[in-house]
mmCIF file of C-alpha atoms in Angstrom:
data_model
loop_
_atom_site.group_PDB
_atom_site.id
_atom_site.type_symbol
_atom_site.label_atom_id
_atom_site.label_comp_id
_atom_site.label_asym_id
_atom_site.label_seq_id
_atom_site.Cartn_x
_atom_site.Cartn_y
_atom_site.Cartn_z
ATOM 1 C CA MET H 1 -10.100 10.434 39.077
ATOM 2 C CA THR H 2 -11.999 11.812 36.095
ATOM 3 C CA ASP H 3 -10.188 15.159 36.328
ATOM 4 C CA VAL H 4 -6.800 13.426 36.511
ATOM 5 C CA LEU H 5 -7.559 11.314 33.444
ATOM 6 C CA ALA H 6 -8.878 14.331 31.564
ATOM 7 C CA PHE H 7 -5.642 16.200 32.341
ATOM 8 C CA ALA H 8 -3.632 13.175 31.168
ATOM 9 C CA GLY H 9 -5.681 13.227 27.954
ATOM 10 C CA VAL H 10 -4.874 16.917 27.446
ATOM 11 C CA VAL H 11 -1.152 16.177 27.806
ATOM 12 C CA LEU H 12 -1.435 13.266 25.362
ATOM 13 C CA THR H 13 -3.307 15.490 22.898
ATOM 14 C CA LEU H 14 -0.479 18.020 22.956
ATOM 15 C CA ILE H 15 2.060 15.207 22.503
ATOM 16 C CA PHE H 16 0.009 13.856 19.597
ATOM 17 C CA THR H 17 -0.016 17.328 18.036
ATOM 18 C CA VAL H 18 3.785 17.570 18.308
ATOM 19 C CA VAL H 19 4.169 14.087 16.798
ATOM 20 C CA ASN H 20 1.726 15.045 14.063
ATOM 21 C CA GLY H 21 3.801 18.088 13.113
ATOM 22 C CA PHE H 22 6.943 15.951 13.192
ATOM 23 C CA HIS H 23 5.353 13.182 11.110
ATOM 24 C CA ASP H 24 3.743 15.447 8.485
ATOM 25 C CA ALA H 25 6.551 17.981 7.987
ATOM 26 C CA SER H 26 7.924 15.891 5.120
ATOM 27 C CA ASN H 27 4.724 16.261 3.110
ATOM 28 C CA ALA H 28 5.609 19.871 2.347
ATOM 29 C CA VAL H 29 9.403 20.041 2.614
ATOM 30 C CA ALA H 30 10.503 16.846 0.837
ATOM 31 C CA LEU H 31 10.464 18.236 -2.718
ATOM 32 C CA PRO H 32 11.729 21.801 -2.070
ATOM 33 C CA VAL H 33 14.686 20.388 -0.148
ATOM 34 C CA ARG H 34 15.274 17.645 -2.728
ATOM 35 C CA PHE H 35 15.536 20.191 -5.557
ATOM 36 C CA ASN H 36 17.405 22.818 -3.480
ATOM 37 C CA ALA H 37 14.537 25.320 -3.584
ATOM 38 C CA LEU H 38 14.870 25.627 0.193
ATOM 39 C CA THR H 39 17.542 24.624 2.653
ATOM 40 C CA PRO H 40 16.413 22.105 5.296
ATOM 41 C CA ARG H 41 16.566 24.696 8.083
ATOM 42 C CA VAL H 42 14.615 27.336 6.147
ATOM 43 C CA ALA H 43 12.059 24.745 5.028
ATOM 44 C CA LEU H 44 11.349 23.667 8.600
ATOM 45 C CA TRP H 45 11.102 27.234 9.926
ATOM 46 C CA LEU H 46 8.769 28.105 7.044
ATOM 47 C CA GLY H 47 6.612 25.123 7.987
ATOM 48 C CA ALA H 48 6.610 26.004 11.671
ATOM 49 C CA VAL H 49 5.493 29.578 10.994
ATOM 50 C CA PHE H 50 2.688 28.628 8.614
ATOM 51 C CA ASN H 51 1.444 25.794 10.833
ATOM 52 C CA MET H 52 1.235 28.292 13.680
ATOM 53 C CA MET H 53 -0.577 30.812 11.453
ATOM 54 C CA GLY H 54 -3.102 28.170 10.397
ATOM 55 C CA ALA H 55 -3.827 27.186 13.993
ATOM 56 C CA LEU H 56 -4.234 30.822 15.056
ATOM 57 C CA LEU H 57 -6.618 31.427 12.166
ATOM 58 C CA VAL H 58 -8.811 28.617 13.477
ATOM 59 C CA GLY H 59 -9.016 30.335 16.842
ATOM 60 C CA LEU H 60 -9.732 33.745 15.322
ATOM 61 C CA VAL H 61 -12.106 32.935 12.463
ATOM 62 C CA LEU H 62 -12.717 29.257 11.724
ATOM 63 C CA ASN H 63 -13.655 27.844 15.128
ATOM 64 C CA ARG H 64 -17.244 27.323 13.970
ATOM 65 C CA MET H 65 -15.942 24.692 11.537
ATOM 66 C CA ILE H 66 -14.933 22.449 14.449
ATOM 67 C CA THR H 67 -17.514 19.670 14.501
ATOM 68 C CA PHE H 68 -18.468 17.495 17.471
ATOM 69 C CA GLU H 69 -20.196 14.699 15.574
ATOM 70 C CA ILE H 70 -18.792 11.743 17.561
ATOM 71 C CA PRO H 71 -20.837 11.118 20.741
ATOM 72 C CA VAL H 72 -17.982 10.905 23.249
ATOM 73 C CA PRO H 73 -19.510 10.639 26.745
ATOM 74 C CA LEU H 74 -18.571 13.583 28.963
ATOM 75 C CA GLY H 75 -17.336 11.523 31.862
ATOM 76 C CA LEU H 76 -14.805 8.924 32.957
ATOM 77 C CA VAL H 77 -15.577 6.594 30.045
ATOM 78 C CA GLY H 78 -15.063 9.378 27.526
ATOM 79 C CA ALA H 79 -11.711 10.357 29.045
ATOM 80 C CA VAL H 80 -10.474 6.761 28.978
ATOM 81 C CA ALA H 81 -11.702 6.278 25.395
ATOM 82 C CA LEU H 82 -9.841 9.369 24.201
ATOM 83 C CA ILE H 83 -6.678 8.351 26.063
ATOM 84 C CA CYS H 84 -6.764 4.926 24.386
ATOM 85 C CA ALA H 85 -7.309 6.570 21.000
ATOM 86 C CA LEU H 86 -4.476 9.068 21.505
ATOM 87 C CA VAL H 87 -1.992 6.417 22.635
ATOM 88 C CA THR H 88 -2.891 4.357 19.575
ATOM 89 C CA ALA H 89 -2.609 7.271 17.129
ATOM 90 C CA ILE H 90 0.725 8.418 18.590
ATOM 91 C CA GLY H 91 2.088 4.897 18.304
ATOM 92 C CA TRP H 92 0.868 4.548 14.707
ATOM 93 C CA ASP H 93 2.445 7.860 13.708
ATOM 94 C CA LEU H 94 5.790 6.838 15.195
ATOM 95 C CA ILE H 95 5.686 3.363 13.667
ATOM 96 C CA THR H 96 4.841 4.651 10.187
ATOM 97 C CA TRP H 97 7.567 7.307 10.534
ATOM 98 C CA TRP H 98 10.057 4.542 11.333
ATOM 99 C CA TRP H 99 8.792 2.623 8.281
ATOM 100 C CA ARG H 100 9.245 5.804 6.178
ATOM 101 C CA MET H 101 5.565 5.653 5.214
ATOM 102 C CA PRO H 102 3.449 8.829 4.685
ATOM 103 C CA ALA H 103 0.400 7.641 6.644
ATOM 104 C CA SER H 104 -2.655 9.685 7.587
ATOM 105 C CA SER H 105 -2.831 10.968 11.165
ATOM 106 C CA THR H 106 -6.447 11.980 10.500
ATOM 107 C CA ALA H 107 -7.475 8.423 9.642
ATOM 108 C CA ALA H 108 -5.470 7.085 12.583
ATOM 109 C CA ILE H 109 -7.136 9.219 15.253
ATOM 110 C CA GLY H 110 -10.585 8.861 13.657
ATOM 111 C CA GLY H 111 -10.390 5.073 13.557
ATOM 112 C CA ALA H 112 -8.913 4.937 17.058
ATOM 113 C CA VAL H 113 -11.671 7.069 18.621
ATOM 114 C CA VAL H 114 -14.425 4.992 17.041
ATOM 115 C CA GLY H 115 -12.642 1.768 18.022
ATOM 116 C CA ALA H 116 -12.433 2.845 21.657
ATOM 117 C CA LEU H 117 -16.113 3.821 21.714
ATOM 118 C CA LEU H 118 -17.086 0.493 20.167
ATOM 119 C CA GLY H 119 -15.065 -1.203 22.888
ATOM 120 C CA ALA H 120 -16.972 0.807 25.485
ATOM 121 C CA ARG H 121 -20.260 -0.194 23.922
ATOM 122 C CA ALA H 122 -19.237 -3.865 23.875
ATOM 123 C CA VAL H 123 -19.003 -3.851 27.675
ATOM 124 C CA ASP H 124 -22.100 -1.650 28.128
ATOM 125 C CA LEU H 125 -20.160 1.431 29.247
ATOM 126 C CA HIS H 126 -21.421 3.587 26.392
ATOM 127 C CA GLY H 127 -25.120 3.689 25.605
ATOM 128 C CA HIS H 128 -25.207 5.974 22.545
ATOM 129 C CA GLU H 129 -25.698 4.619 19.063
ATOM 130 C CA LEU H 130 -22.644 5.464 16.972
ATOM 131 C CA ALA H 131 -23.464 6.949 13.578
ATOM 132 C CA LEU H 132 -20.626 5.038 11.938
ATOM 133 C CA GLY H 133 -22.016 5.266 8.405
ATOM 134 C CA PRO H 134 -22.039 9.069 8.076
ATOM 135 C CA TYR H 135 -18.909 9.480 10.179
ATOM 136 C CA PHE H 136 -16.804 7.086 8.123
ATOM 137 C CA SER H 137 -18.244 8.388 4.862
ATOM 138 C CA TRP H 138 -17.363 12.019 5.535
ATOM 139 C CA ASN H 139 -14.360 11.856 7.865
ATOM 140 C CA VAL H 140 -12.488 8.749 6.718
ATOM 141 C CA LEU H 141 -13.584 7.593 3.271
ATOM 142 C CA VAL H 142 -13.640 11.047 1.685
ATOM 143 C CA PRO H 143 -10.125 12.035 2.836
ATOM 144 C CA MET H 144 -8.806 8.534 2.096
ATOM 145 C CA LEU H 145 -10.309 8.049 -1.370
ATOM 146 C CA VAL H 146 -11.578 11.258 -2.934
ATOM 147 C CA SER H 147 -8.812 13.755 -2.152
ATOM 148 C CA PRO H 148 -5.936 11.478 -3.298
ATOM 149 C CA LEU H 149 -7.800 10.661 -6.516
ATOM 150 C CA ILE H 150 -8.401 14.347 -7.240
ATOM 151 C CA ALA H 151 -4.769 15.192 -6.410
ATOM 152 C CA PHE H 152 -3.455 12.431 -8.683
ATOM 153 C CA ALA H 153 -5.736 13.387 -11.573
ATOM 154 C CA LEU H 154 -5.018 17.118 -11.384
ATOM 155 C CA ALA H 155 -1.247 16.633 -11.194
ATOM 156 C CA PHE H 156 -1.285 14.109 -14.049
ATOM 157 C CA VAL H 157 -3.330 16.363 -16.323
ATOM 158 C CA LEU H 158 -1.425 19.579 -15.552
ATOM 159 C CA VAL H 159 1.918 18.059 -16.526
ATOM 160 C CA ILE H 160 1.009 17.848 -20.226
ATOM 161 C CA PRO H 161 0.282 21.550 -20.997
ATOM 162 C CA LEU H 162 2.974 22.879 -18.649
ATOM 163 C CA VAL H 163 5.707 20.720 -20.164
ATOM 164 C CA HIS H 164 4.761 22.005 -23.615
ATOM 165 C CA MET H 165 4.789 25.599 -22.358
ATOM 166 C CA VAL H 166 8.389 25.418 -21.131
ATOM 167 C CA GLN H 167 9.929 22.990 -23.620
ATOM 168 C CA HIS H 168 11.792 25.762 -25.489
ATOM 169 C CA GLN H 169 12.953 27.650 -22.376
ATOM 170 C CA ALA H 170 16.399 27.341 -20.816
ATOM 171 C CA PRO H 171 16.562 24.545 -18.186
ATOM 172 C CA GLY H 172 18.093 26.897 -15.602
ATOM 173 C CA ARG H 173 15.232 29.358 -15.942
ATOM 174 C CA VAL H 174 12.629 26.590 -15.701
ATOM 175 C CA ASN H 175 14.289 25.107 -12.617
ATOM 176 C CA PHE H 176 14.482 28.510 -10.895
ATOM 177 C CA ARG H 177 10.787 29.194 -11.456
ATOM 178 C CA ALA H 178 9.944 25.663 -10.373
ATOM 179 C CA GLY H 179 11.869 26.254 -7.133
ATOM 180 C CA VAL H 180 9.881 29.399 -6.383
ATOM 181 C CA VAL H 181 6.642 27.490 -6.969
ATOM 182 C CA GLN H 182 7.805 24.617 -4.749
ATOM 183 C CA ALA H 183 8.590 26.979 -1.891
ATOM 184 C CA THR H 184 5.200 28.693 -2.267
ATOM 185 C CA GLY H 185 3.466 25.329 -2.406
ATOM 186 C CA ALA H 186 5.242 24.230 0.771
ATOM 187 C CA ALA H 187 3.890 27.285 2.599
ATOM 188 C CA ALA H 188 0.360 26.545 1.347
ATOM 189 C CA ILE H 189 0.583 22.897 2.426
ATOM 190 C CA HIS H 190 1.752 23.864 5.909
ATOM 191 C CA PHE H 191 -0.919 26.556 6.223
ATOM 192 C CA GLY H 192 -3.709 24.155 5.237
ATOM 193 C CA HIS H 193 -2.200 21.492 7.508
ATOM 194 C CA GLY H 194 -2.200 23.923 10.421
ATOM 195 C CA ILE H 195 -5.867 24.804 9.902
ATOM 196 C CA GLN H 196 -7.157 21.276 9.474
ATOM 197 C CA HIS H 197 -5.118 19.574 12.164
ATOM 198 C CA ALA H 198 -5.666 22.394 14.649
ATOM 199 C CA ARG H 199 -9.436 21.883 14.265
ATOM 200 C CA ARG H 200 -9.030 18.202 15.055
ATOM 201 C CA ALA H 201 -6.756 18.794 18.064
ATOM 202 C CA LEU H 202 -9.082 21.500 19.405
ATOM 203 C CA TRP H 203 -12.040 19.130 19.152
ATOM 204 C CA ILE H 204 -10.249 16.615 21.380
ATOM 205 C CA LEU H 205 -9.028 19.281 23.809
ATOM 206 C CA VAL H 206 -12.458 20.871 24.177
ATOM 207 C CA VAL H 207 -14.093 17.495 24.868
ATOM 208 C CA LEU H 208 -11.463 16.692 27.507
ATOM 209 C CA LEU H 209 -11.802 20.119 29.120
ATOM 210 C CA LEU H 210 -15.584 19.689 29.199
ATOM 211 C CA ILE H 211 -15.062 16.341 30.939
ATOM 212 C CA ALA H 212 -12.823 18.070 33.477
ATOM 213 C CA GLY H 213 -15.507 20.728 34.080
ATOM 214 C CA SER H 214 -13.226 23.616 33.129
ATOM 215 C CA GLY H 215 -16.056 25.915 32.045
ATOM 216 C CA ILE H 216 -14.964 26.071 28.388
ATOM 217 C CA SER H 217 -17.858 25.801 25.941
ATOM 218 C CA ARG H 218 -17.983 24.475 22.393
ATOM 219 C CA GLN H 219 -19.241 27.825 21.122
ATOM 220 C CA SER H 220 -16.425 29.968 22.561
ATOM 221 C CA ILE H 221 -13.021 28.314 22.315
ATOM 222 C CA PRO H 222 -10.326 30.600 23.795
ATOM 223 C CA LEU H 223 -7.612 31.879 21.502
ATOM 224 C CA TRP H 224 -4.854 30.718 23.863
ATOM 225 C CA LEU H 225 -5.895 27.127 23.245
ATOM 226 C CA SER H 226 -5.472 27.583 19.480
ATOM 227 C CA ALA H 227 -2.095 29.232 20.107
ATOM 228 C CA LEU H 228 -1.021 26.270 22.238
ATOM 229 C CA VAL H 229 -1.993 23.844 19.478
ATOM 230 C CA GLY H 230 -0.144 25.952 16.918
ATOM 231 C CA LEU H 231 2.950 26.007 19.110
ATOM 232 C CA CYS H 232 2.881 22.206 19.380
ATOM 233 C CA LEU H 233 2.535 21.849 15.608
ATOM 234 C CA ALA H 234 5.415 24.289 15.113
ATOM 235 C CA VAL H 235 7.680 22.441 17.565
ATOM 236 C CA GLY H 236 6.925 19.128 15.886
ATOM 237 C CA THR H 237 7.571 20.603 12.445
ATOM 238 C CA LEU H 238 10.977 21.929 13.535
ATOM 239 C CA MET H 239 11.921 18.395 14.577
ATOM 240 C CA GLY H 240 11.423 17.313 10.934
ATOM 241 C CA GLY H 241 10.567 13.676 10.153
ATOM 242 C CA TRP H 242 13.191 13.326 7.423
ATOM 243 C CA ARG H 243 12.787 9.559 7.060
ATOM 244 C CA ILE H 244 9.480 10.107 5.238
ATOM 245 C CA SER H 245 11.049 12.849 3.090
ATOM 246 C CA TYR H 246 13.313 10.277 1.472
ATOM 247 C CA THR H 247 10.300 8.145 0.494
ATOM 248 C CA LEU H 248 8.346 11.068 -0.960
ATOM 249 C CA SER H 249 11.232 12.622 -2.871
ATOM 250 C CA SER H 250 13.052 9.550 -4.141
ATOM 251 C CA ARG H 251 11.271 6.235 -3.534
ATOM 252 C CA VAL H 252 7.696 6.663 -4.826
ATOM 253 C CA VAL H 253 8.394 8.109 -8.278
ATOM 254 C CA SER H 254 11.207 9.877 -10.138
ATOM 255 C CA LEU H 255 10.578 13.604 -10.578
ATOM 256 C CA ASP H 256 12.246 16.605 -12.173
ATOM 257 C CA PRO H 257 11.917 20.119 -10.673
ATOM 258 C CA LEU H 258 9.016 21.073 -12.968
ATOM 259 C CA ARG H 259 6.934 18.049 -12.028
ATOM 260 C CA GLY H 260 7.847 18.619 -8.396
ATOM 261 C CA ALA H 261 6.477 22.158 -8.685
ATOM 262 C CA ILE H 262 3.253 20.816 -10.193
ATOM 263 C CA ALA H 263 2.850 18.308 -7.355
ATOM 264 C CA GLN H 264 3.436 21.025 -4.742
ATOM 265 C CA THR H 265 0.946 23.343 -6.458
ATOM 266 C CA VAL H 266 -1.813 20.729 -6.593
ATOM 267 C CA SER H 267 -1.423 19.479 -3.017
ATOM 268 C CA GLY H 268 -0.989 23.003 -1.656
ATOM 269 C CA ALA H 269 -4.082 24.260 -3.479
ATOM 270 C CA LEU H 270 -6.247 21.346 -2.323
ATOM 271 C CA LEU H 271 -5.178 21.609 1.310
ATOM 272 C CA PHE H 272 -5.366 25.419 1.375
ATOM 273 C CA VAL H 273 -8.766 25.705 -0.312
ATOM 274 C CA GLY H 274 -10.150 22.651 1.487
ATOM 275 C CA ALA H 275 -9.201 24.125 4.853
ATOM 276 C CA PHE H 276 -11.504 27.111 4.232
ATOM 277 C CA LEU H 277 -14.366 25.484 2.356
ATOM 278 C CA SER H 278 -14.839 22.111 4.006
ATOM 279 C CA PRO H 279 -15.082 20.929 7.615
ATOM 280 C CA ILE H 280 -13.876 17.529 6.407
ATOM 281 C CA PRO H 281 -10.197 17.082 7.374
ATOM 282 C CA LEU H 282 -8.110 16.226 4.317
ATOM 283 C CA SER H 283 -5.009 14.123 4.838
ATOM 284 C CA SER H 284 -1.887 16.088 3.903
ATOM 285 C CA SER H 285 0.086 12.833 3.677
ATOM 286 C CA GLN H 286 -2.258 11.170 1.211
ATOM 287 C CA THR H 287 -2.923 14.330 -0.819
ATOM 288 C CA SER H 288 0.777 15.175 -1.189
ATOM 289 C CA THR H 289 1.786 11.605 -2.024
ATOM 290 C CA ALA H 290 -0.968 11.259 -4.635
ATOM 291 C CA ALA H 291 0.004 14.576 -6.268
ATOM 292 C CA ILE H 292 3.660 13.493 -6.433
ATOM 293 C CA LEU H 293 2.633 10.181 -7.974
ATOM 294 C CA GLY H 294 0.342 11.875 -10.497
ATOM 295 C CA ALA H 295 2.977 14.368 -11.614
ATOM 296 C CA GLY H 296 5.652 11.683 -11.936
ATOM 297 C CA SER H 297 3.437 9.200 -13.761
ATOM 298 C CA ALA H 298 2.860 11.505 -16.754
ATOM 299 C CA GLN H 299 6.146 10.565 -18.420
ATOM 300 C CA LYS H 300 7.030 8.373 -21.370
ATOM 301 C CA PHE H 301 9.485 6.191 -19.469
ATOM 302 C CA ARG H 302 8.928 4.072 -16.373
ATOM 303 C CA THR H 303 9.340 6.163 -13.234
ATOM 304 C CA VAL H 304 7.096 4.638 -10.550
ATOM 305 C CA TYR H 305 8.648 2.398 -7.896
ATOM 306 C CA HIS H 306 5.801 -0.076 -7.606
ATOM 307 C CA ALA H 307 7.150 -1.954 -4.568
ATOM 308 C CA THR H 308 7.193 1.259 -2.522
ATOM 309 C CA LEU H 309 3.803 2.317 -3.884
ATOM 310 C CA VAL H 310 2.228 -0.969 -2.783
ATOM 311 C CA ARG H 311 3.623 -0.471 0.731
ATOM 312 C CA VAL H 312 2.285 3.090 0.872
ATOM 313 C CA VAL H 313 -1.221 2.108 -0.270
ATOM 314 C CA ALA H 314 -1.270 -0.880 2.095
ATOM 315 C CA THR H 315 -0.371 1.465 4.979
ATOM 316 C CA TRP H 316 -3.274 3.743 4.025
ATOM 317 C CA LEU H 317 -5.725 0.844 3.875
ATOM 318 C CA PHE H 318 -4.645 -0.707 7.178
ATOM 319 C CA THR H 319 -4.528 2.549 9.165
ATOM 320 C CA VAL H 320 -8.195 2.695 10.164
ATOM 321 C CA PRO H 321 -8.792 -1.008 10.992
ATOM 322 C CA VAL H 322 -5.483 -1.429 12.836
ATOM 323 C CA CYS H 323 -5.897 1.747 14.898
ATOM 324 C CA GLY H 324 -9.542 0.937 15.603
ATOM 325 C CA LEU H 325 -8.712 -2.590 16.740
ATOM 326 C CA VAL H 326 -5.760 -1.587 18.925
ATOM 327 C CA SER H 327 -7.730 1.229 20.563
ATOM 328 C CA ALA H 328 -10.676 -1.103 21.249
ATOM 329 C CA VAL H 329 -8.369 -3.697 22.796
ATOM 330 C CA LEU H 330 -6.750 -1.045 25.008
ATOM 331 C CA PHE H 331 -10.153 0.107 26.235
ATOM 332 C CA LEU H 332 -11.324 -3.450 26.900
ATOM 333 C CA ALA H 333 -8.115 -4.098 28.841
ATOM 334 C CA VAL H 334 -8.799 -1.235 31.261
ATOM 335 C CA SER H 335 -12.613 -1.537 31.315
ATOM 336 C CA PRO H 336 -12.694 -3.838 34.400
ATOM 337 C CA LEU H 337 -11.244 -0.910 36.375
ATOM 338 C CA LEU H 338 -14.098 1.422 35.385
ATOM 339 C CA PRO H 339 -17.279 1.652 37.460
ATOM 340 C CA ALA H 340 -20.520 0.465 35.891
ATOM 341 C CA PRO H 341 -22.853 3.272 34.700
#
């Protein structure tokens, strides 16, 4: 039974990875497509390639940055907890896509895993103390609060000198250069997304394979597993969640091509650099949205659509508690079927 559930968890992890690529594709392609820097087809293929490259790089070089800080029990309870968390995170990604909201998959899966483990502890199926303080501080609060604030501030500040630099240049020349920067920024966002989300998917897969007794160790993750994760991200990216693209490009703030290039540069730089320097997973959705908002806010006339912004921020704030609660309820619903430890 444990092996069957672990296999089901592996399948759900791959599905979650595909949905994640589908959900987050808009974070990088919304602006380049909006300003005709890339065609939709080229933008999605660019994203698929760089997501795959990021995942492969994790398998080749960065696998030591995969952390196993959450004490998931390596048994039946752990497999059920991860299944509940994955079902919850997949559902949240699809719901927020339908709502056109750029929500964080990182916060969703993090909150869902902890919620399921708290549900297990509530019925005495999990005996470990959960280090919720450090975990939420570094894996939820930092991506949710710090990275969007930095992205907003950098984009807001960079607009002022760059606008002055190009104010006497021909609009066509400025727009062409801005398009090149947007396309480059899209590649950087996808590459950083591939690295950070591959690390998270590999963490779940390794734990499930350990539960199944496959012989894989945390210290030597096979390259084929990283390639499989990269392929799932690429497939999801090619599906393209265009509903969120409309929100990012047109419904959060009004942008011109130059400010769009600044937003792409800031979010791409943060995700690219953060992927190499920090084991903390940054949210591409929140970072990209905050950079777009920062670049568009540095204008003399009113450009921010506050009704949409309130909905976006509310989605961010409710992601962790909603996913944690739903995952805990799912685990409690199936807990009577699990044997006592």
